[in-house]
Amino acid sequence: MRVPTVIVIVGVLQSSLAQGRCWAKLAIMRRQSVQDDLLSGGLVALKGRSRRAFARSSHLGKIDSAEEQALSLMRITMNICSRLKLSRTVALVPLMAVMLAAPVNGQQIGQSQQIFSANVIKPSGQPIIPLFDGWFPNNDGTNSLCFGYFNLNSEESLDIPLGENNHLSDDRFDALIPTHFEPVPPRYRHKFCVFTVIVPADFGVDEEIIWSLTIDEQTLSVPGRIIPPYVMDEPASGGRGNVAPWVRMSLDGPRGRGRNGIHAESVLSASVGESITIPVWIEHPEKNVWLGWSKHTGPGDVGFMLPEYGIVINNRAPATRATAVASFSEPGDYVIRMQTINTVAAFEFYCCHTNAYFNVSVSP
Amino acid sequence: MNRLTYQNTIIRKTFLALVASSLPLISATSFAQDTLTFSRDIAPIMQRACQQCHNPDGIGPMPLMNFEQVKPFAPLIRDRVTKRIMPPWHADPDIGIQSFKNDASLSNEEIALIRDWVDAGAPEGNPDDLPPAIEIAGGAEWQLGDSMGPPDLIIKSSPYNVIANGQDQWWQPNVPFAGMEGERWLRAAEFKASYPLGKQVVHHGHAVLIPEGEKRQVALARYGVGKSWEIFPEGTGMRVPANGQIAWNLHYFPRGTEVPNDVVEVGLWFYKEGVVPELATSGETMFRVDGLNGMARGQDIVIPPHGYQVLSGTHVLESPAVIHSYRPHLHMRGKVMSMEAIYPDGRKEVLSQVNKYNHNWQISYIFEDDVKPLLPKGTVLQFTSVFDNTVNNPLNPDPEQWVVFGRRGVDEMSHAWVGITYLNEEQYMQASNDRTAAQEVLTIGR
């Protein structure tokens, strides 16, 4: 049987934060599709009351025409914007979010009449998306779940303490969850695999560990699962020839590589307002290697003289030394994360980088 | 019984007898004409639309070359064709240009025939009604071989061992380009994965010539499952210098079987030596939908769990152009991509819309010559993509994930490969006049 032609209404929800306005733009495009594809859409990323309100109002049968649906959608999105002060809501994130179906014999409306947002990234006021980057098997039979994040702000960093606003769904596993979230990097897309959760060999494909981040009462979550499509090469990729750099925290210390990371056994000391140098030794078969330094956890701000840079590997030496110069704004215990990979572009191929975590105790 | 009654009775009985005696004949005739059979009605459709892939050497999972092979799958075939899942053709049948050189879709009438034939029990009919078997190039042969002859030059990637299971693999070797004594003009190219295993694991790939001493890149061949060759229109060609390096970019999907030493070949067919075609083309050119306006590529892709995202990207044509083909590229959450022209005078036209995108197929929609978009300078090409991260997307590996940009199939990206040839104003005017004249001839002919 021929699938009926339907009108799809694409609701485009945007927010104008600078002017404190919130508005919805709607567009209609004609598609031939299956209603089922569309009806389960909706503002799925919205939580709680707003989502239910939308679901109630958009239920087919209550609203007869595409035009009425469009108007209803606009009212709802306006209401949502008003209630949630959208600066922190995920409703800002996707360009779009809403698709409704109306079984009418509609005319084609040119797609150029639609209005789409291209401004996913904004300077501030937006959420952080927790990401599941994938998983990889370890030599001992365990598996590692890799989590990263995408801060949708180009200028605003956020700190979210561990606890109800930043946690894993299963506290059986020890994981070095970050509490500091840097703005989106200018040259690549997100912070890749900033920590892993190692799960036992009998962790099933139907099990999951959920990482949740809550900002201004809006919670965004992502599940980590051992499912085949998300398997990652580690610590090397045959095709592109990429291999994670070896890292040592002292010239004669043990070396390690990969996303599970190497963790400092010692604690560096620093004072507020004074710079310290954090050394690291890198080995890699390629000539050039990239390094990036970040605050992972800690009470205050951390400034780096060079947060990221490339180094030239000295193949005549056992390892090539690199350093970070860091300063701290408040006393307390910090973890500094260093990521290294042969090129930044290799991140998007998901292989292979090394995480290294340094402990720093900062006195007043 | 009076005489009249008797006569009427005789007449009635005679009539009934005649009717009764003729019934089997009528019935047999009716059956022969109305009952759909494989031999007479379905086999021609299978030949045209199915057997290029569903043959013993093809990429289809089972051969459908004869009744014995088709019969067990009749219900499945009915399901797939009525849902327009097969043959793979994802362009919207009601939006945009509908005349393609490589249209693999079934007409509504053909779908109805298959449906009714299966519903009638999928009878074979008389084998004498079968059309002559068609010739199909073997899996290891050049698909263009029949029409173009053997390639003038074959280039090969360096071998790669494809793992049985694991993450997507990218193999990007540089191989010296050799075999030509001087510059030539390319007429056609075909990308051939190794047979049989390579065809199962090469998802898409590019063979790009980096000419010696030149800054430009010459994309000799671009491949995706469902798009293996390209023939430039007569009078159009790609200038190929004699020396340089071939930068191979091969994307492998491990499929459970190790493929050792896989080598991909590209066959090149040139215009005759000394022939310079009227129009120089760059072949398929990438038009990005994501990551425009100065941002890092893909920073605008954020698809929520169980949600959708719409992206739109625009490109202004700095010179007139003619578009030969359109090939959207998305990943597993990709669902729709349209290509729209906004002309300098403000008119808008949806040129093509793929509304059932399937990541497992990278079909190039090749426009017929008389409808190829002919676009003046200043035309805006607007591409719009829709991602579907819901459970209703059958390719979605996990609708509870946030999806962002990346090279893997589980990540997303959005761009279109457009077969485009840029023209100067004189060439554009000439092409416009030719198009107008052809349409006038067509009108007069009616």
PDB file of N, CA, C and O in Angstrom, chain B residues 156-191:
ATOM      1  N   LYS B 156      46.365   0.989  -8.757  1.00  0.00           N
ATOM      2  CA  LYS B 156      46.088   0.093  -7.634  1.00  0.00           C
ATOM      3  C   LYS B 156      46.562   0.704  -6.322  1.00  0.00           C
ATOM      4  O   LYS B 156      47.611   1.342  -6.270  1.00  0.00           O
ATOM      5  N   SER B 157      45.769   0.452  -5.278  1.00  0.00           N
ATOM      6  CA  SER B 157      46.216   0.849  -3.949  1.00  0.00           C
ATOM      7  C   SER B 157      47.263  -0.148  -3.477  1.00  0.00           C
ATOM      8  O   SER B 157      47.397  -1.235  -4.049  1.00  0.00           O
ATOM      9  N   SER B 158      47.975   0.221  -2.449  1.00  0.00           N
ATOM     10  CA  SER B 158      48.866  -0.766  -1.838  1.00  0.00           C
ATOM     11  C   SER B 158      48.032  -1.659  -0.925  1.00  0.00           C
ATOM     12  O   SER B 158      46.977  -1.251  -0.445  1.00  0.00           O
ATOM     13  N   PRO B 159      48.462  -2.901  -0.702  1.00  0.00           N
ATOM     14  CA  PRO B 159      47.625  -3.862   0.025  1.00  0.00           C
ATOM     15  C   PRO B 159      47.441  -3.504   1.495  1.00  0.00           C
ATOM     16  O   PRO B 159      48.312  -2.874   2.109  1.00  0.00           O
ATOM     17  N   TYR B 160      46.298  -3.929   2.004  1.00  0.00           N
ATOM     18  CA  TYR B 160      45.977  -3.673   3.407  1.00  0.00           C
ATOM     19  C   TYR B 160      45.268  -4.889   3.991  1.00  0.00           C
ATOM     20  O   TYR B 160      44.391  -5.485   3.357  1.00  0.00           O
ATOM     21  N   ASN B 161      45.660  -5.260   5.183  1.00  0.00           N
ATOM     22  CA  ASN B 161      45.012  -6.380   5.874  1.00  0.00           C
ATOM     23  C   ASN B 161      43.829  -5.862   6.681  1.00  0.00           C
ATOM     24  O   ASN B 161      44.014  -5.171   7.680  1.00  0.00           O
ATOM     25  N   VAL B 162      42.634  -6.216   6.248  1.00  0.00           N
ATOM     26  CA  VAL B 162      41.430  -5.766   6.949  1.00  0.00           C
ATOM     27  C   VAL B 162      41.139  -6.749   8.073  1.00  0.00           C
ATOM     28  O   VAL B 162      41.031  -7.958   7.837  1.00  0.00           O
ATOM     29  N   ILE B 163      41.019  -6.215   9.290  1.00  0.00           N
ATOM     30  CA  ILE B 163      40.747  -7.078  10.439  1.00  0.00           C
ATOM     31  C   ILE B 163      39.333  -7.631  10.346  1.00  0.00           C
ATOM     32  O   ILE B 163      38.471  -7.085   9.645  1.00  0.00           O
ATOM     33  N   ALA B 164      39.099  -8.736  11.051  1.00  0.00           N
ATOM     34  CA  ALA B 164      37.780  -9.374  10.991  1.00  0.00           C
ATOM     35  C   ALA B 164      36.742  -8.561  11.758  1.00  0.00           C
ATOM     36  O   ALA B 164      35.615  -8.366  11.286  1.00  0.00           O
ATOM     37  N   ASN B 165      37.107  -8.114  12.925  1.00  0.00           N
ATOM     38  CA  ASN B 165      36.166  -7.377  13.764  1.00  0.00           C
ATOM     39  C   ASN B 165      36.860  -6.182  14.390  1.00  0.00           C
ATOM     40  O   ASN B 165      38.052  -6.251  14.695  1.00  0.00           O
ATOM     41  N   GLY B 166      36.124  -5.129  14.595  1.00  0.00           N
ATOM     42  CA  GLY B 166      36.697  -3.967  15.249  1.00  0.00           C
ATOM     43  C   GLY B 166      36.162  -2.679  14.669  1.00  0.00           C
ATOM     44  O   GLY B 166      35.192  -2.659  13.913  1.00  0.00           O
ATOM     45  N   GLN B 167      36.818  -1.610  15.058  1.00  0.00           N
ATOM     46  CA  GLN B 167      36.416  -0.267  14.648  1.00  0.00           C
ATOM     47  C   GLN B 167      36.628  -0.089  13.142  1.00  0.00           C
ATOM     48  O   GLN B 167      37.407  -0.817  12.519  1.00  0.00           O
ATOM     49  N   ASP B 168      35.943   0.874  12.562  1.00  0.00           N
ATOM     50  CA  ASP B 168      36.198   1.269  11.180  1.00  0.00           C
ATOM     51  C   ASP B 168      37.703   1.436  10.969  1.00  0.00           C
ATOM     52  O   ASP B 168      38.411   1.894  11.848  1.00  0.00           O
ATOM     53  N   GLN B 169      38.136   1.119   9.770  1.00  0.00           N
ATOM     54  CA  GLN B 169      39.552   1.266   9.446  1.00  0.00           C
ATOM     55  C   GLN B 169      39.696   2.239   8.275  1.00  0.00           C
ATOM     56  O   GLN B 169      38.894   2.207   7.338  1.00  0.00           O
ATOM     57  N   TRP B 170      40.713   3.087   8.369  1.00  0.00           N
ATOM     58  CA  TRP B 170      40.995   4.010   7.269  1.00  0.00           C
ATOM     59  C   TRP B 170      42.397   3.720   6.760  1.00  0.00           C
ATOM     60  O   TRP B 170      43.368   3.755   7.523  1.00  0.00           O
ATOM     61  N   TRP B 171      42.501   3.467   5.479  1.00  0.00           N
ATOM     62  CA  TRP B 171      43.790   3.137   4.873  1.00  0.00           C
ATOM     63  C   TRP B 171      44.103   4.235   3.871  1.00  0.00           C
ATOM     64  O   TRP B 171      43.331   4.469   2.943  1.00  0.00           O
ATOM     65  N   GLN B 172      45.195   4.948   4.130  1.00  0.00           N
ATOM     66  CA  GLN B 172      45.474   6.161   3.367  1.00  0.00           C
ATOM     67  C   GLN B 172      46.898   6.165   2.817  1.00  0.00           C
ATOM     68  O   GLN B 172      47.682   7.063   3.113  1.00  0.00           O
ATOM     69  N   PRO B 173      47.214   5.179   1.982  1.00  0.00           N
ATOM     70  CA  PRO B 173      48.577   5.160   1.433  1.00  0.00           C
ATOM     71  C   PRO B 173      48.722   6.125   0.249  1.00  0.00           C
ATOM     72  O   PRO B 173      47.747   6.418  -0.450  1.00  0.00           O
ATOM     73  N   ASN B 174      49.919   6.585   0.034  1.00  0.00           N
ATOM     74  CA  ASN B 174      50.260   7.344  -1.175  1.00  0.00           C
ATOM     75  C   ASN B 174      51.033   6.417  -2.118  1.00  0.00           C
ATOM     76  O   ASN B 174      51.984   5.762  -1.698  1.00  0.00           O
ATOM     77  N   VAL B 175      50.590   6.371  -3.355  1.00  0.00           N
ATOM     78  CA  VAL B 175      51.199   5.464  -4.336  1.00  0.00           C
ATOM     79  C   VAL B 175      51.591   6.287  -5.564  1.00  0.00           C
ATOM     80  O   VAL B 175      50.782   7.087  -6.053  1.00  0.00           O
ATOM     81  N   PRO B 176      52.794   6.108  -6.066  1.00  0.00           N
ATOM     82  CA  PRO B 176      53.209   6.872  -7.265  1.00  0.00           C
ATOM     83  C   PRO B 176      52.267   6.603  -8.435  1.00  0.00           C
ATOM     84  O   PRO B 176      51.825   5.478  -8.646  1.00  0.00           O
ATOM     85  N   PHE B 177      51.964   7.662  -9.177  1.00  0.00           N
ATOM     86  CA  PHE B 177      51.094   7.552 -10.357  1.00  0.00           C
ATOM     87  C   PHE B 177      51.979   7.344 -11.574  1.00  0.00           C
ATOM     88  O   PHE B 177      52.863   8.160 -11.854  1.00  0.00           O
ATOM     89  N   ALA B 178      51.757   6.269 -12.276  1.00  0.00           N
ATOM     90  CA  ALA B 178      52.617   5.952 -13.422  1.00  0.00           C
ATOM     91  C   ALA B 178      51.767   5.335 -14.518  1.00  0.00           C
ATOM     92  O   ALA B 178      50.644   4.880 -14.286  1.00  0.00           O
ATOM     93  N   GLY B 179      52.337   5.337 -15.720  1.00  0.00           N
ATOM     94  CA  GLY B 179      51.663   4.658 -16.828  1.00  0.00           C
ATOM     95  C   GLY B 179      51.222   5.580 -17.941  1.00  0.00           C
ATOM     96  O   GLY B 179      50.687   5.126 -18.951  1.00  0.00           O
ATOM     97  N   MET B 180      51.426   6.890 -17.775  1.00  0.00           N
ATOM     98  CA  MET B 180      51.032   7.831 -18.833  1.00  0.00           C
ATOM     99  C   MET B 180      52.265   8.600 -19.307  1.00  0.00           C
ATOM    100  O   MET B 180      53.107   8.998 -18.513  1.00  0.00           O
ATOM    101  N   GLU B 181      52.308   8.807 -20.592  1.00  0.00           N
ATOM    102  CA  GLU B 181      53.460   9.531 -21.139  1.00  0.00           C
ATOM    103  C   GLU B 181      53.237  11.031 -21.150  1.00  0.00           C
ATOM    104  O   GLU B 181      54.186  11.808 -21.193  1.00  0.00           O
ATOM    105  N   GLY B 182      52.002  11.424 -21.164  1.00  0.00           N
ATOM    106  CA  GLY B 182      51.705  12.858 -21.176  1.00  0.00           C
ATOM    107  C   GLY B 182      50.305  13.090 -20.623  1.00  0.00           C
ATOM    108  O   GLY B 182      49.592  12.151 -20.255  1.00  0.00           O
ATOM    109  N   GLU B 183      49.953  14.348 -20.578  1.00  0.00           N
ATOM    110  CA  GLU B 183      48.639  14.719 -20.050  1.00  0.00           C
ATOM    111  C   GLU B 183      47.511  14.100 -20.887  1.00  0.00           C
ATOM    112  O   GLU B 183      47.599  14.049 -22.111  1.00  0.00           O
ATOM    113  N   ARG B 184      46.469  13.630 -20.244  1.00  0.00           N
ATOM    114  CA  ARG B 184      45.305  13.087 -20.938  1.00  0.00           C
ATOM    115  C   ARG B 184      44.034  13.644 -20.301  1.00  0.00           C
ATOM    116  O   ARG B 184      44.037  14.191 -19.188  1.00  0.00           O
ATOM    117  N   TRP B 185      42.926  13.479 -21.021  1.00  0.00           N
ATOM    118  CA  TRP B 185      41.635  13.935 -20.513  1.00  0.00           C
ATOM    119  C   TRP B 185      40.785  12.721 -20.169  1.00  0.00           C
ATOM    120  O   TRP B 185      40.540  11.858 -21.014  1.00  0.00           O
ATOM    121  N   LEU B 186      40.334  12.698 -18.927  1.00  0.00           N
ATOM    122  CA  LEU B 186      39.588  11.538 -18.428  1.00  0.00           C
ATOM    123  C   LEU B 186      38.139  11.588 -18.909  1.00  0.00           C
ATOM    124  O   LEU B 186      37.475  12.625 -18.814  1.00  0.00           O
ATOM    125  N   ARG B 187      37.666  10.452 -19.400  1.00  0.00           N
ATOM    126  CA  ARG B 187      36.271  10.346 -19.858  1.00  0.00           C
ATOM    127  C   ARG B 187      35.414   9.602 -18.846  1.00  0.00           C
ATOM    128  O   ARG B 187      34.237   9.897 -18.645  1.00  0.00           O
ATOM    129  N   ALA B 188      35.999   8.582 -18.210  1.00  0.00           N
ATOM    130  CA  ALA B 188      35.240   7.768 -17.256  1.00  0.00           C
ATOM    131  C   ALA B 188      36.209   7.103 -16.295  1.00  0.00           C
ATOM    132  O   ALA B 188      37.396   6.931 -16.594  1.00  0.00           O
ATOM    133  N   ALA B 189      35.694   6.750 -15.138  1.00  0.00           N
ATOM    134  CA  ALA B 189      36.505   6.052 -14.139  1.00  0.00           C
ATOM    135  C   ALA B 189      35.626   5.081 -13.376  1.00  0.00           C
ATOM    136  O   ALA B 189      34.438   5.344 -13.152  1.00  0.00           O
ATOM    137  N   GLU B 190      36.206   3.971 -13.016  1.00  0.00           N
ATOM    138  CA  GLU B 190      35.475   2.995 -12.199  1.00  0.00           C
ATOM    139  C   GLU B 190      36.360   2.536 -11.051  1.00  0.00           C
ATOM    140  O   GLU B 190      37.548   2.256 -11.229  1.00  0.00           O
ATOM    141  N   PHE B 191      35.761   2.478  -9.899  1.00  0.00           N
ATOM    142  CA  PHE B 191      36.431   2.093  -8.667  1.00  0.00           C
ATOM    143  C   PHE B 191      36.031   0.647  -8.394  1.00  0.00           C
ATOM    144  O   PHE B 191      34.850   0.340  -8.279  1.00  0.00           O
TER     145      PHE B 191
END
